[in-house]
GROMACS .gro file of C-alpha atoms in nm:
model
  101
    1UNK     CA    1   4.621   0.722  -6.213
    2UNK     CA    2   4.246   0.780  -6.221
    3UNK     CA    3   4.189   0.411  -6.155
    4UNK     CA    4   4.414   0.423  -5.852
    5UNK     CA    5   4.233   0.728  -5.715
    6UNK     CA    6   3.892   0.568  -5.781
    7UNK     CA    7   4.002   0.246  -5.611
    8UNK     CA    8   4.135   0.442  -5.316
    9UNK     CA    9   3.810   0.635  -5.288
   10UNK     CA   10   3.609   0.312  -5.296
   11UNK     CA   11   3.835   0.163  -5.031
   12UNK     CA   12   3.788   0.472  -4.813
   13UNK     CA   13   3.409   0.447  -4.852
   14UNK     CA   14   3.415   0.075  -4.774
   15UNK     CA   15   3.639   0.135  -4.473
   16UNK     CA   16   3.408   0.409  -4.350
   17UNK     CA   17   3.110   0.174  -4.391
   18UNK     CA   18   3.291  -0.101  -4.196
   19UNK     CA   19   3.376   0.146  -3.920
   20UNK     CA   20   3.013   0.267  -3.910
   21UNK     CA   21   2.883  -0.091  -3.891
   22UNK     CA   22   3.133  -0.173  -3.617
   23UNK     CA   23   3.029   0.137  -3.425
   24UNK     CA   24   2.662   0.047  -3.465
   25UNK     CA   25   2.731  -0.305  -3.339
   26UNK     CA   26   2.922  -0.164  -3.043
   27UNK     CA   27   2.636   0.074  -2.959
   28UNK     CA   28   2.380  -0.205  -2.994
   29UNK     CA   29   2.591  -0.428  -2.771
   30UNK     CA   30   2.621  -0.154  -2.512
   31UNK     CA   31   2.244  -0.100  -2.520
   32UNK     CA   32   2.189  -0.475  -2.480
   33UNK     CA   33   2.425  -0.487  -2.182
   34UNK     CA   34   2.256  -0.187  -2.017
   35UNK     CA   35   1.913  -0.340  -2.080
   36UNK     CA   36   2.023  -0.674  -1.934
   37UNK     CA   37   2.160  -0.500  -1.625
   38UNK     CA   38   1.837  -0.301  -1.590
   39UNK     CA   39   1.626  -0.617  -1.616
   40UNK     CA   40   1.849  -0.798  -1.367
   41UNK     CA   41   1.816  -0.505  -1.128
   42UNK     CA   42   1.439  -0.491  -1.176
   43UNK     CA   43   1.388  -0.856  -1.079
   44UNK     CA   44   1.482  -0.818  -0.711
   45UNK     CA   45   1.296  -0.488  -0.693
   46UNK     CA   46   0.985  -0.657  -0.832
   47UNK     CA   47   1.029  -0.943  -0.586
   48UNK     CA   48   1.065  -0.694  -0.301
   49UNK     CA   49   0.746  -0.518  -0.411
   50UNK     CA   50   0.568  -0.853  -0.426
   51UNK     CA   51   0.683  -0.944  -0.076
   52UNK     CA   52   0.634  -0.595   0.064
   53UNK     CA   53   0.294  -0.519  -0.090
   54UNK     CA   54   0.118  -0.814  -0.246
   55UNK     CA   55   0.183  -1.069   0.031
   56UNK     CA   56   0.048  -0.841   0.308
   57UNK     CA   57  -0.257  -0.759   0.096
   58UNK     CA   58  -0.328  -1.129   0.042
   59UNK     CA   59  -0.279  -1.193   0.413
   60UNK     CA   60  -0.511  -0.905   0.500
   61UNK     CA   61  -0.773  -1.043   0.263
   62UNK     CA   62  -0.744  -1.382   0.433
   63UNK     CA   63  -0.791  -1.223   0.776
   64UNK     CA   64  -1.083  -1.013   0.650
   65UNK     CA   65  -1.243  -1.322   0.499
   66UNK     CA   66  -1.202  -1.506   0.828
   67UNK     CA   67  -1.369  -1.218   1.012
   68UNK     CA   68  -1.650  -1.211   0.756
   69UNK     CA   69  -1.706  -1.584   0.801
   70UNK     CA   70  -1.699  -1.542   1.179
   71UNK     CA   71  -1.950  -1.257   1.153
   72UNK     CA   72  -2.178  -1.468   0.934
   73UNK     CA   73  -2.156  -1.753   1.187
   74UNK     CA   74  -2.236  -1.506   1.464
   75UNK     CA   75  -2.541  -1.382   1.274
   76UNK     CA   76  -2.662  -1.739   1.221
   77UNK     CA   77  -2.604  -1.811   1.591
   78UNK     CA   78  -2.793  -1.496   1.690
   79UNK     CA   79  -3.085  -1.598   1.470
   80UNK     CA   80  -3.078  -1.947   1.624
   81UNK     CA   81  -3.078  -1.799   1.976
   82UNK     CA   82  -3.366  -1.569   1.886
   83UNK     CA   83  -3.558  -1.864   1.741
   84UNK     CA   84  -3.490  -2.065   2.056
   85UNK     CA   85  -3.625  -1.778   2.268
   86UNK     CA   86  -3.934  -1.763   2.047
   87UNK     CA   87  -3.990  -2.138   2.085
   88UNK     CA   88  -3.936  -2.110   2.460
   89UNK     CA   89  -4.188  -1.827   2.477
   90UNK     CA   90  -4.438  -2.031   2.276
   91UNK     CA   91  -4.395  -2.330   2.508
   92UNK     CA   92  -4.429  -2.100   2.804
   93UNK     CA   93  -4.754  -1.961   2.674
   94UNK     CA   94  -4.889  -2.299   2.560
   95UNK     CA   95  -4.789  -2.514   2.855
   96UNK     CA   96  -4.688  -2.329   3.165
   97UNK     CA   97  -4.946  -2.047   3.164
   98UNK     CA   98  -5.247  -2.287   3.160
   99UNK     CA   99  -5.090  -2.495   3.438
  100UNK     CA  100  -5.038  -2.188   3.657
  101UNK     CA  101  -5.386  -2.058   3.581
   0.00000   0.00000   0.00000
């Protein structure tokens, strides 16, 4: 009789362990499913953020760079015009003033 009770107790413990393992697997599976859904939901959100934020920032940087290049060209042109005026003034002083005098 004691052997039967001991065997029954062992079977109950084993059954409880199997149920606990099955429950743990079910919980882990549920967590995996929720995590997969969360990741799948995050992908379009991340893409939307990239399109909504990063693309306009890159475009704005491109426009700003174009303006900076245009400003640098304008500065070079202004320096060239000033140099041309200086050369013209030098020619005026060196050539035209003596002729008029």
